[in-house]
Each structure stands twice: as structure tokens, then as C-alpha cells.
Amino acid sequence: MSARLADVMRSAAADAQRLRVADLLHLHGDGSGAILLILMALISTLPVAGAGTVVSLGILALAWAWLRGRDSMELPQALGNLTLNERWSQRSLHTLAWIYERADAWLRPRWRAICHDRTRVWWGVWMALMAALIFLPLPLGNVLPGTSLILMSLGWMFRDGLVLLLSTATGAAGVGYALSMGHLAIEAWRHLGAWWPW
């Protein structure tokens, strides 16, 4: 499946103009939650104004659906209408093609206990945590949680527990980055208070 999707993305990139998120989803021909999560996670890493906020809310909605036992949801209109310019449309398509090519070559079912249905709640909570990190206005703060969610999607699709562990490690690094930035901001505020004659 992933090899076919890679070919579709490469073909679409050849004449891509301005694509909406709904158009990207339509190219997949599949409205599954895993595919939708890959798209939202990828877009969250792009330097598109306001994308992180809209996408994070979409990921939270998907996490809620996931926790309720649903593997898919209807694409929210605000997210579906989010439009990328020509440059980022093509880059997104090429990136998706690369992701699917690598997935086809490297991923396979293994360590299935990690992606058992009994772990579903854990992954739903993890999805919500990553969405919260994406929502925060941190410089480059979306890259690690977005990457974690892409790995989570692929790991769940292929039942690859190793990739799910990589997702956890990447997301944990994202949490560490957010905490570090928060600590720096607090220290900067304290120093400002010490220098500034209130």
C-alpha cells in the first residue's frame, strides 16, 4: 500500500499548485485516522502561519475519537480548508512520497505487544500530549512532536512496535525541549525583573 501511495504523491507533485489538506487526504483515497494523523503531523512541522494551532486542535479531536475506539473521524472543515502555497504543496507531496517509500522498505510487523489493542488508551493520551506541544508557540517546537506522531501512525499501520518505541523517544525529546524552553523563559523573566526598575 505504501509503495502505491508513494507513486501517487510523486505524480501529484509533478503538477501541484495550491493544495488544501482535504486535497491531500483525497489523494490517499482513504480517510483512516492513521493517514489523517500523518497529514496533520506533517503539516504541523511546516512554517505556515496558524497551521500549528489549527492542526493541534484537529489532532486533539482525533485523539478523542481514538480513545472512544474509533479509528477515523470526519475531517474538520477548518483543517480541510487549510491551504498550502505551491512551494509547500510540492514539498509536502515529496515528503509524503519519501515517508511511504521508507515505510515500504523498512517497516514490518514486530514487537506486536506494543501495538496491541490494550495499549490503545496509552497511544490516545500520547497523541493528545503531542497535540498540546504543537499548540505551544515555541520556536521549532512542532518538529519533534510532529515527527513522533508520524512515527506513531506508521508504527500502528504496520504493527511495528519498534517504530512506536522510536515515536515515544522522539516525543519525549519534544517534551524535554518544551520544558527547557519554559525554564529559559522563566529565568529570562526573573532577570528582566531584576534589571528593570518597576
CSV table of N, CA and C in Angstrom, one decimal, residues 23-175:
chain,number,residue,atom,x,y,z
A,23,ASP,N,-7.5,18.1,0.0
A,23,ASP,CA,-7.0,17.6,-1.3
A,23,ASP,C,-5.9,16.5,-1.1
A,24,LEU,N,-5.0,16.8,-0.1
A,24,LEU,CA,-4.0,15.8,0.3
A,24,LEU,C,-4.6,14.5,0.8
A,25,LEU,N,-5.7,14.6,1.6
A,25,LEU,CA,-6.3,13.4,2.1
A,25,LEU,C,-7.0,12.7,0.9
A,26,HIS,N,-7.6,13.4,0.0
A,26,HIS,CA,-8.3,12.8,-1.1
A,26,HIS,C,-7.3,12.0,-2.0
A,27,LEU,N,-6.1,12.5,-2.1
A,27,LEU,CA,-5.1,11.7,-2.9
A,27,LEU,C,-4.8,10.3,-2.3
A,28,HIS,N,-5.0,10.2,-1.0
A,28,HIS,CA,-4.8,8.9,-0.4
A,28,HIS,C,-5.9,7.9,-0.7
A,29,GLY,N,-7.1,8.5,-1.0
A,29,GLY,CA,-8.2,7.6,-1.2
A,29,GLY,C,-8.6,6.9,0.1
A,30,ASP,N,-8.3,7.4,1.2
A,30,ASP,CA,-8.5,6.7,2.5
A,30,ASP,C,-8.7,7.7,3.6
A,31,GLY,N,-9.7,7.7,4.3
A,31,GLY,CA,-10.0,8.6,5.4
A,31,GLY,C,-9.6,8.0,6.8
A,32,SER,N,-8.7,7.0,6.8
A,32,SER,CA,-8.4,6.4,8.1
A,32,SER,C,-7.7,7.4,9.0
A,33,GLY,N,-7.8,7.1,10.3
A,33,GLY,CA,-7.2,8.0,11.3
A,33,GLY,C,-5.7,8.1,11.2
A,34,ALA,N,-5.1,6.9,10.8
A,34,ALA,CA,-3.6,6.9,10.7
A,34,ALA,C,-3.1,7.8,9.6
A,35,ILE,N,-3.8,7.7,8.4
A,35,ILE,CA,-3.4,8.6,7.3
A,35,ILE,C,-3.7,10.0,7.7
A,36,LEU,N,-4.8,10.3,8.3
A,36,LEU,CA,-5.1,11.7,8.6
A,36,LEU,C,-4.1,12.2,9.6
A,37,LEU,N,-3.7,11.4,10.6
A,37,LEU,CA,-2.7,11.8,11.6
A,37,LEU,C,-1.3,12.1,10.9
A,38,ILE,N,-0.9,11.3,9.9
A,38,ILE,CA,0.3,11.6,9.2
A,38,ILE,C,0.2,13.0,8.5
A,39,LEU,N,-0.9,13.2,7.9
A,39,LEU,CA,-1.0,14.5,7.2
A,39,LEU,C,-1.0,15.7,8.2
A,40,MET,N,-1.7,15.6,9.3
A,40,MET,CA,-1.7,16.7,10.3
A,40,MET,C,-0.4,16.8,10.9
A,41,ALA,N,0.3,15.7,11.2
A,41,ALA,CA,1.6,15.8,11.8
A,41,ALA,C,2.6,16.5,10.9
A,42,LEU,N,2.6,16.1,9.6
A,42,LEU,CA,3.5,16.7,8.6
A,42,LEU,C,3.2,18.2,8.5
A,43,ILE,N,2.0,18.6,8.4
A,43,ILE,CA,1.7,20.0,8.2
A,43,ILE,C,2.0,20.8,9.4
A,44,SER,N,2.0,20.2,10.6
A,44,SER,CA,2.3,20.9,11.8
A,44,SER,C,3.8,21.3,11.8
A,45,THR,N,4.6,20.6,11.1
A,45,THR,CA,6.1,20.9,11.1
A,45,THR,C,6.4,22.0,10.0
A,46,LEU,N,5.5,22.3,9.2
A,46,LEU,CA,5.7,23.3,8.1
A,46,LEU,C,5.6,24.7,8.7
A,47,PRO,N,6.5,25.7,8.2
A,47,PRO,CA,6.4,27.1,8.6
A,47,PRO,C,5.3,27.8,8.0
A,48,VAL,N,4.0,27.4,8.2
A,48,VAL,CA,2.8,28.0,7.7
A,48,VAL,C,2.1,28.7,8.8
A,49,ALA,N,1.9,30.0,8.7
A,49,ALA,CA,1.3,30.8,9.8
A,49,ALA,C,-0.1,30.2,10.2
A,50,GLY,N,-0.2,29.9,11.5
A,50,GLY,CA,-1.5,29.5,12.0
A,50,GLY,C,-1.7,28.0,11.9
A,51,ALA,N,-0.9,27.3,11.1
A,51,ALA,CA,-1.1,25.9,10.8
A,51,ALA,C,-1.0,25.0,12.1
A,52,GLY,N,0.0,25.4,13.0
A,52,GLY,CA,0.1,24.6,14.2
A,52,GLY,C,-1.1,24.6,15.1
A,53,THR,N,-1.7,25.8,15.2
A,53,THR,CA,-2.9,25.9,16.1
A,53,THR,C,-4.0,25.1,15.6
A,54,VAL,N,-4.3,25.3,14.3
A,54,VAL,CA,-5.4,24.5,13.7
A,54,VAL,C,-5.2,23.0,13.7
A,55,VAL,N,-4.0,22.6,13.3
A,55,VAL,CA,-3.7,21.2,13.3
A,55,VAL,C,-3.7,20.6,14.7
A,56,SER,N,-3.2,21.3,15.7
A,56,SER,CA,-3.2,20.7,17.0
A,56,SER,C,-4.6,20.4,17.5
A,57,LEU,N,-5.5,21.3,17.2
A,57,LEU,CA,-6.9,21.1,17.6
A,57,LEU,C,-7.5,19.9,16.8
A,58,GLY,N,-7.1,19.7,15.5
A,58,GLY,CA,-7.5,18.5,14.8
A,58,GLY,C,-7.0,17.2,15.4
A,59,ILE,N,-5.7,17.3,15.8
A,59,ILE,CA,-5.1,16.1,16.4
A,59,ILE,C,-5.8,15.8,17.8
A,60,LEU,N,-6.1,16.8,18.5
A,60,LEU,CA,-6.9,16.5,19.8
A,60,LEU,C,-8.2,15.9,19.5
A,61,ALA,N,-8.9,16.3,18.4
A,61,ALA,CA,-10.2,15.7,18.1
A,61,ALA,C,-10.0,14.2,17.7
A,62,LEU,N,-8.9,14.0,16.9
A,62,LEU,CA,-8.6,12.6,16.5
A,62,LEU,C,-8.2,11.7,17.7
A,63,ALA,N,-7.5,12.3,18.7
A,63,ALA,CA,-7.1,11.6,19.9
A,63,ALA,C,-8.4,11.2,20.7
A,64,TRP,N,-9.4,12.1,20.7
A,64,TRP,CA,-10.6,11.8,21.4
A,64,TRP,C,-11.4,10.7,20.7
A,65,ALA,N,-11.4,10.8,19.4
A,65,ALA,CA,-12.1,9.7,18.6
A,65,ALA,C,-11.3,8.3,18.9
A,66,TRP,N,-10.0,8.4,18.9
A,66,TRP,CA,-9.2,7.2,19.2
A,66,TRP,C,-9.5,6.6,20.5
A,67,LEU,N,-9.6,7.5,21.5
A,67,LEU,CA,-9.9,7.0,22.9
A,67,LEU,C,-11.3,6.4,23.0
A,68,ARG,N,-12.2,6.8,22.1
A,68,ARG,CA,-13.5,6.2,22.1
A,68,ARG,C,-13.6,5.0,21.2
A,69,GLY,N,-12.5,4.5,20.7
A,69,GLY,CA,-12.5,3.3,20.0
A,69,GLY,C,-12.7,3.4,18.5
A,70,ARG,N,-12.7,4.7,18.0
A,70,ARG,CA,-12.9,4.9,16.5
A,70,ARG,C,-11.5,5.1,15.9
A,71,ASP,N,-11.3,4.5,14.7
A,71,ASP,CA,-10.0,4.6,14.0
A,71,ASP,C,-10.0,5.8,13.0
A,72,SER,N,-11.1,6.4,12.8
A,72,SER,CA,-11.2,7.5,11.9
A,72,SER,C,-12.2,8.6,12.4
A,73,MET,N,-12.2,9.7,11.7
A,73,MET,CA,-13.1,10.8,12.0
A,73,MET,C,-13.3,11.6,10.8
A,74,GLU,N,-14.3,12.4,10.7
A,74,GLU,CA,-14.5,13.3,9.6
A,74,GLU,C,-13.6,14.5,9.8
A,75,LEU,N,-13.0,14.9,8.6
A,75,LEU,CA,-12.0,16.0,8.7
A,75,LEU,C,-12.7,17.3,9.0
A,76,PRO,N,-12.3,18.0,10.1
A,76,PRO,CA,-12.9,19.3,10.4
A,76,PRO,C,-12.7,20.3,9.3
A,77,GLN,N,-13.7,21.1,9.0
A,77,GLN,CA,-13.8,22.0,7.9
A,77,GLN,C,-12.6,23.0,7.9
A,78,ALA,N,-12.3,23.5,9.1
A,78,ALA,CA,-11.3,24.5,9.2
A,78,ALA,C,-9.9,23.9,8.8
A,79,LEU,N,-9.7,22.6,9.2
A,79,LEU,CA,-8.5,21.9,8.8
A,79,LEU,C,-8.5,21.5,7.4
A,80,GLY,N,-9.6,21.1,6.9
A,80,GLY,CA,-9.7,20.7,5.5
A,80,GLY,C,-9.4,21.8,4.5
A,81,ASN,N,-9.8,23.0,4.9
A,81,ASN,CA,-9.7,24.2,4.1
A,81,ASN,C,-8.3,24.9,4.2
A,82,LEU,N,-7.5,24.4,5.1
A,82,LEU,CA,-6.2,25.0,5.3
A,82,LEU,C,-5.4,24.7,4.0
A,83,THR,N,-4.9,25.8,3.4
A,83,THR,CA,-4.3,25.8,2.0
A,83,THR,C,-2.8,26.1,2.1
A,84,LEU,N,-2.0,25.2,1.4
A,84,LEU,CA,-0.6,25.4,1.3
A,84,LEU,C,-0.3,26.1,0.0
A,85,ASN,N,0.8,26.9,0.0
A,85,ASN,CA,1.2,27.6,-1.3
A,85,ASN,C,1.8,26.5,-2.2
A,86,GLU,N,2.1,26.9,-3.4
A,86,GLU,CA,2.6,26.0,-4.4
A,86,GLU,C,3.9,25.3,-3.9
A,87,ARG,N,4.8,26.1,-3.3
A,87,ARG,CA,6.1,25.6,-2.8
A,87,ARG,C,5.9,24.5,-1.8
A,88,TRP,N,5.1,24.8,-0.8
A,88,TRP,CA,4.9,23.8,0.3
A,88,TRP,C,4.0,22.7,-0.1
A,89,SER,N,3.1,22.9,-1.0
A,89,SER,CA,2.3,21.8,-1.6
A,89,SER,C,3.2,20.7,-2.2
A,90,GLN,N,4.2,21.2,-3.0
A,90,GLN,CA,5.1,20.2,-3.6
A,90,GLN,C,6.0,19.6,-2.6
A,91,ARG,N,6.5,20.4,-1.7
A,91,ARG,CA,7.4,19.8,-0.7
A,91,ARG,C,6.7,18.8,0.2
A,92,SER,N,5.4,19.0,0.5
A,92,SER,CA,4.6,18.1,1.3
A,92,SER,C,4.4,16.8,0.6
A,93,LEU,N,4.1,16.9,-0.7
A,93,LEU,CA,3.9,15.7,-1.5
A,93,LEU,C,5.2,14.9,-1.7
A,94,HIS,N,6.3,15.6,-1.9
A,94,HIS,CA,7.6,14.8,-2.0
A,94,HIS,C,8.0,14.2,-0.6
A,95,THR,N,7.7,14.9,0.5
A,95,THR,CA,8.0,14.4,1.8
A,95,THR,C,7.1,13.1,2.1
A,96,LEU,N,5.8,13.2,1.7
A,96,LEU,CA,4.9,12.1,1.9
A,96,LEU,C,5.4,10.9,1.1
A,97,ALA,N,5.8,11.1,-0.2
A,97,ALA,CA,6.3,10.1,-1.0
A,97,ALA,C,7.5,9.4,-0.4
A,98,TRP,N,8.4,10.2,0.2
A,98,TRP,CA,9.7,9.7,0.8
A,98,TRP,C,9.3,8.9,2.0
A,99,ILE,N,8.3,9.4,2.8
A,99,ILE,CA,7.9,8.6,4.0
A,99,ILE,C,7.3,7.3,3.6
A,100,TYR,N,6.5,7.2,2.6
A,100,TYR,CA,5.9,6.0,2.2
A,100,TYR,C,6.9,5.0,1.6
A,101,GLU,N,7.8,5.5,0.9
A,101,GLU,CA,8.9,4.7,0.3
A,101,GLU,C,9.7,4.0,1.4
A,102,ARG,N,10.1,4.8,2.4
A,102,ARG,CA,10.9,4.3,3.5
A,102,ARG,C,10.1,3.3,4.3
A,103,ALA,N,8.8,3.6,4.5
A,103,ALA,CA,8.0,2.7,5.3
A,103,ALA,C,7.9,1.3,4.6
A,104,ASP,N,7.7,1.4,3.2
A,104,ASP,CA,7.6,0.1,2.5
A,104,ASP,C,8.9,-0.7,2.6
A,105,ALA,N,10.0,0.0,2.7
A,105,ALA,CA,11.3,-0.7,2.7
A,105,ALA,C,11.7,-1.2,4.1
A,106,TRP,N,11.3,-0.5,5.1
A,106,TRP,CA,11.9,-0.7,6.4
A,106,TRP,C,10.9,-1.3,7.5
A,107,LEU,N,9.6,-1.0,7.3
A,107,LEU,CA,8.7,-1.4,8.4
A,107,LEU,C,8.1,-2.7,8.1
A,108,ARG,N,7.8,-3.4,9.2
A,108,ARG,CA,7.2,-4.8,9.2
A,108,ARG,C,6.6,-5.1,10.6
A,109,PRO,N,5.7,-6.0,10.6
A,109,PRO,CA,5.1,-6.4,12.0
A,109,PRO,C,6.2,-7.0,12.9
A,110,ARG,N,6.3,-6.4,14.1
A,110,ARG,CA,7.3,-6.9,15.1
A,110,ARG,C,6.9,-6.2,16.4
A,111,TRP,N,7.3,-6.9,17.5
A,111,TRP,CA,7.1,-6.4,18.8
A,111,TRP,C,5.6,-6.0,19.0
A,112,ARG,N,4.7,-6.9,18.6
A,112,ARG,CA,3.3,-6.5,18.5
A,112,ARG,C,2.6,-6.2,19.8
A,113,ALA,N,3.2,-6.6,20.9
A,113,ALA,CA,2.6,-6.3,22.2
A,113,ALA,C,2.5,-4.8,22.4
A,114,ILE,N,3.4,-4.0,21.8
A,114,ILE,CA,3.4,-2.6,21.9
A,114,ILE,C,2.2,-1.9,21.2
A,115,CYS,N,1.8,-2.6,20.1
A,115,CYS,CA,0.6,-2.0,19.4
A,115,CYS,C,-0.6,-2.9,19.5
A,116,HIS,N,-0.7,-3.6,20.6
A,116,HIS,CA,-1.9,-4.4,20.9
A,116,HIS,C,-3.0,-3.4,21.3
A,117,ASP,N,-4.3,-3.9,21.1
A,117,ASP,CA,-5.4,-3.0,21.4
A,117,ASP,C,-5.5,-2.6,22.8
A,118,ARG,N,-4.8,-3.3,23.7
A,118,ARG,CA,-4.8,-3.0,25.1
A,118,ARG,C,-4.0,-1.7,25.4
A,119,THR,N,-3.1,-1.4,24.4
A,119,THR,CA,-2.3,-0.2,24.6
A,119,THR,C,-2.9,1.1,23.9
A,120,ARG,N,-4.1,0.9,23.4
A,120,ARG,CA,-4.8,1.9,22.6
A,120,ARG,C,-5.0,3.2,23.4
A,121,VAL,N,-5.3,3.1,24.7
A,121,VAL,CA,-5.5,4.3,25.6
A,121,VAL,C,-4.2,5.0,25.7
A,122,TRP,N,-3.2,4.3,25.9
A,122,TRP,CA,-1.8,5.0,26.1
A,122,TRP,C,-1.5,5.8,24.8
A,123,TRP,N,-1.7,5.2,23.6
A,123,TRP,CA,-1.4,6.0,22.4
A,123,TRP,C,-2.4,7.1,22.2
A,124,GLY,N,-3.6,7.0,22.6
A,124,GLY,CA,-4.5,8.1,22.5
A,124,GLY,C,-4.1,9.3,23.4
A,125,VAL,N,-3.6,9.0,24.6
A,125,VAL,CA,-3.1,10.0,25.5
A,125,VAL,C,-1.9,10.6,25.0
A,126,TRP,N,-1.0,9.8,24.4
A,126,TRP,CA,0.2,10.3,23.8
A,126,TRP,C,-0.1,11.2,22.6
A,127,MET,N,-1.0,10.9,21.8
A,127,MET,CA,-1.4,11.8,20.7
A,127,MET,C,-1.9,13.1,21.2
A,128,ALA,N,-2.7,13.1,22.3
A,128,ALA,CA,-3.2,14.4,22.9
A,128,ALA,C,-2.0,15.2,23.5
A,129,LEU,N,-1.0,14.5,24.1
A,129,LEU,CA,0.1,15.2,24.6
A,129,LEU,C,0.9,15.9,23.5
A,130,MET,N,1.2,15.2,22.4
A,130,MET,CA,1.9,15.8,21.3
A,130,MET,C,1.1,16.9,20.7
A,131,ALA,N,-0.2,16.8,20.7
A,131,ALA,CA,-1.0,17.9,20.2
A,131,ALA,C,-0.8,19.2,21.0
A,132,ALA,N,-0.8,19.0,22.4
A,132,ALA,CA,-0.6,20.1,23.3
A,132,ALA,C,0.8,20.7,23.0
A,133,LEU,N,1.8,19.9,22.8
A,133,LEU,CA,3.1,20.5,22.5
A,133,LEU,C,3.1,21.3,21.2
A,134,ILE,N,2.4,20.8,20.2
A,134,ILE,CA,2.3,21.5,18.9
A,134,ILE,C,1.6,22.8,19.1
A,135,PHE,N,0.6,22.9,20.0
A,135,PHE,CA,-0.2,24.1,20.2
A,135,PHE,C,0.7,25.2,20.8
A,136,LEU,N,1.7,24.8,21.6
A,136,LEU,CA,2.5,25.8,22.3
A,136,LEU,C,3.3,26.6,21.3
A,137,PRO,N,3.4,27.9,21.4
A,137,PRO,CA,4.2,28.8,20.5
A,137,PRO,C,5.7,28.8,20.8
A,138,LEU,N,6.3,27.7,20.5
A,138,LEU,CA,7.7,27.5,20.7
A,138,LEU,C,8.5,27.5,19.4
A,139,PRO,N,9.6,28.2,19.3
A,139,PRO,CA,10.4,28.1,18.1
A,139,PRO,C,10.9,26.7,17.8
A,140,LEU,N,10.5,26.2,16.6
A,140,LEU,CA,10.8,24.8,16.2
A,140,LEU,C,10.2,23.8,17.1
A,141,GLY,N,9.2,24.2,17.9
A,141,GLY,CA,8.7,23.3,18.9
A,141,GLY,C,7.8,22.2,18.3
A,142,ASN,N,7.4,22.4,17.0
A,142,ASN,CA,6.5,21.4,16.4
A,142,ASN,C,7.2,20.2,15.8
A,143,VAL,N,8.5,20.4,15.6
A,143,VAL,CA,9.2,19.4,14.8
A,143,VAL,C,9.2,18.0,15.5
A,144,LEU,N,9.7,18.0,16.7
A,144,LEU,CA,9.8,16.7,17.4
A,144,LEU,C,8.4,16.0,17.7
A,145,PRO,N,7.4,16.8,18.2
A,145,PRO,CA,6.1,16.1,18.4
A,145,PRO,C,5.5,15.7,17.1
A,146,GLY,N,5.6,16.5,16.0
A,146,GLY,CA,5.1,16.1,14.7
A,146,GLY,C,5.8,14.9,14.2
A,147,THR,N,7.1,14.8,14.3
A,147,THR,CA,7.8,13.6,13.9
A,147,THR,C,7.4,12.4,14.7
A,148,SER,N,7.2,12.6,16.0
A,148,SER,CA,6.7,11.5,16.9
A,148,SER,C,5.3,10.9,16.4
A,149,LEU,N,4.4,11.8,16.0
A,149,LEU,CA,3.1,11.4,15.5
A,149,LEU,C,3.2,10.7,14.2
A,150,ILE,N,4.1,11.1,13.3
A,150,ILE,CA,4.2,10.4,12.0
A,150,ILE,C,4.7,9.0,12.3
A,151,LEU,N,5.7,8.9,13.2
A,151,LEU,CA,6.2,7.5,13.5
A,151,LEU,C,5.1,6.7,14.2
A,152,MET,N,4.3,7.3,15.1
A,152,MET,CA,3.2,6.6,15.7
A,152,MET,C,2.3,6.1,14.7
A,153,SER,N,1.9,6.9,13.7
A,153,SER,CA,0.9,6.5,12.7
A,153,SER,C,1.5,5.3,11.9
A,154,LEU,N,2.7,5.4,11.5
A,154,LEU,CA,3.3,4.3,10.7
A,154,LEU,C,3.5,3.1,11.5
A,155,GLY,N,3.9,3.2,12.7
A,155,GLY,CA,4.0,2.1,13.6
A,155,GLY,C,2.7,1.3,13.8
A,156,TRP,N,1.6,2.1,14.0
A,156,TRP,CA,0.3,1.5,14.2
A,156,TRP,C,-0.2,0.8,12.9
A,157,MET,N,0.0,1.5,11.7
A,157,MET,CA,-0.4,1.0,10.4
A,157,MET,C,0.3,-0.4,10.1
A,158,PHE,N,1.6,-0.4,10.4
A,158,PHE,CA,2.4,-1.6,10.1
A,158,PHE,C,2.5,-2.6,11.2
A,159,ARG,N,1.9,-2.2,12.4
A,159,ARG,CA,2.0,-3.0,13.6
A,159,ARG,C,3.5,-3.3,13.9
A,160,ASP,N,4.3,-2.2,13.8
A,160,ASP,CA,5.7,-2.2,14.1
A,160,ASP,C,6.0,-1.6,15.4
A,161,GLY,N,6.2,-2.4,16.5
A,161,GLY,CA,6.4,-1.9,17.8
A,161,GLY,C,7.7,-1.1,17.9
A,162,LEU,N,8.7,-1.5,17.2
A,162,LEU,CA,10.0,-0.8,17.2
A,162,LEU,C,9.8,0.7,16.8
A,163,VAL,N,9.0,0.9,15.8
A,163,VAL,CA,8.8,2.3,15.3
A,163,VAL,C,8.0,3.1,16.4
A,164,LEU,N,7.1,2.4,17.1
A,164,LEU,CA,6.3,3.0,18.1
A,164,LEU,C,7.2,3.4,19.3
A,165,LEU,N,8.2,2.6,19.6
A,165,LEU,CA,9.2,3.0,20.6
A,165,LEU,C,10.0,4.2,20.2
A,166,LEU,N,10.3,4.3,18.9
A,166,LEU,CA,11.0,5.4,18.4
A,166,LEU,C,10.1,6.7,18.5
A,167,SER,N,8.8,6.5,18.3
A,167,SER,CA,7.9,7.6,18.4
A,167,SER,C,7.9,8.1,19.8
A,168,THR,N,7.9,7.2,20.8
A,168,THR,CA,8.0,7.6,22.2
A,168,THR,C,9.2,8.4,22.5
A,169,ALA,N,10.4,7.9,22.0
A,169,ALA,CA,11.6,8.5,22.3
A,169,ALA,C,11.7,9.9,21.7
A,170,THR,N,11.2,10.1,20.5
A,170,THR,CA,11.2,11.4,19.8
A,170,THR,C,10.2,12.3,20.5
A,171,GLY,N,9.1,11.8,20.9
A,171,GLY,CA,8.1,12.7,21.7
A,171,GLY,C,8.7,13.1,23.0
A,172,ALA,N,9.4,12.2,23.7
A,172,ALA,CA,10.0,12.5,25.0
A,172,ALA,C,11.0,13.6,24.8
A,173,ALA,N,11.8,13.6,23.7
A,173,ALA,CA,12.7,14.6,23.4
A,173,ALA,C,12.0,16.0,23.2
A,174,GLY,N,10.8,15.9,22.6
A,174,GLY,CA,10.0,17.1,22.4
A,174,GLY,C,9.5,17.7,23.7
A,175,VAL,N,9.1,16.8,24.7
A,175,VAL,CA,8.7,17.2,26.0
A,175,VAL,C,9.9,17.9,26.7
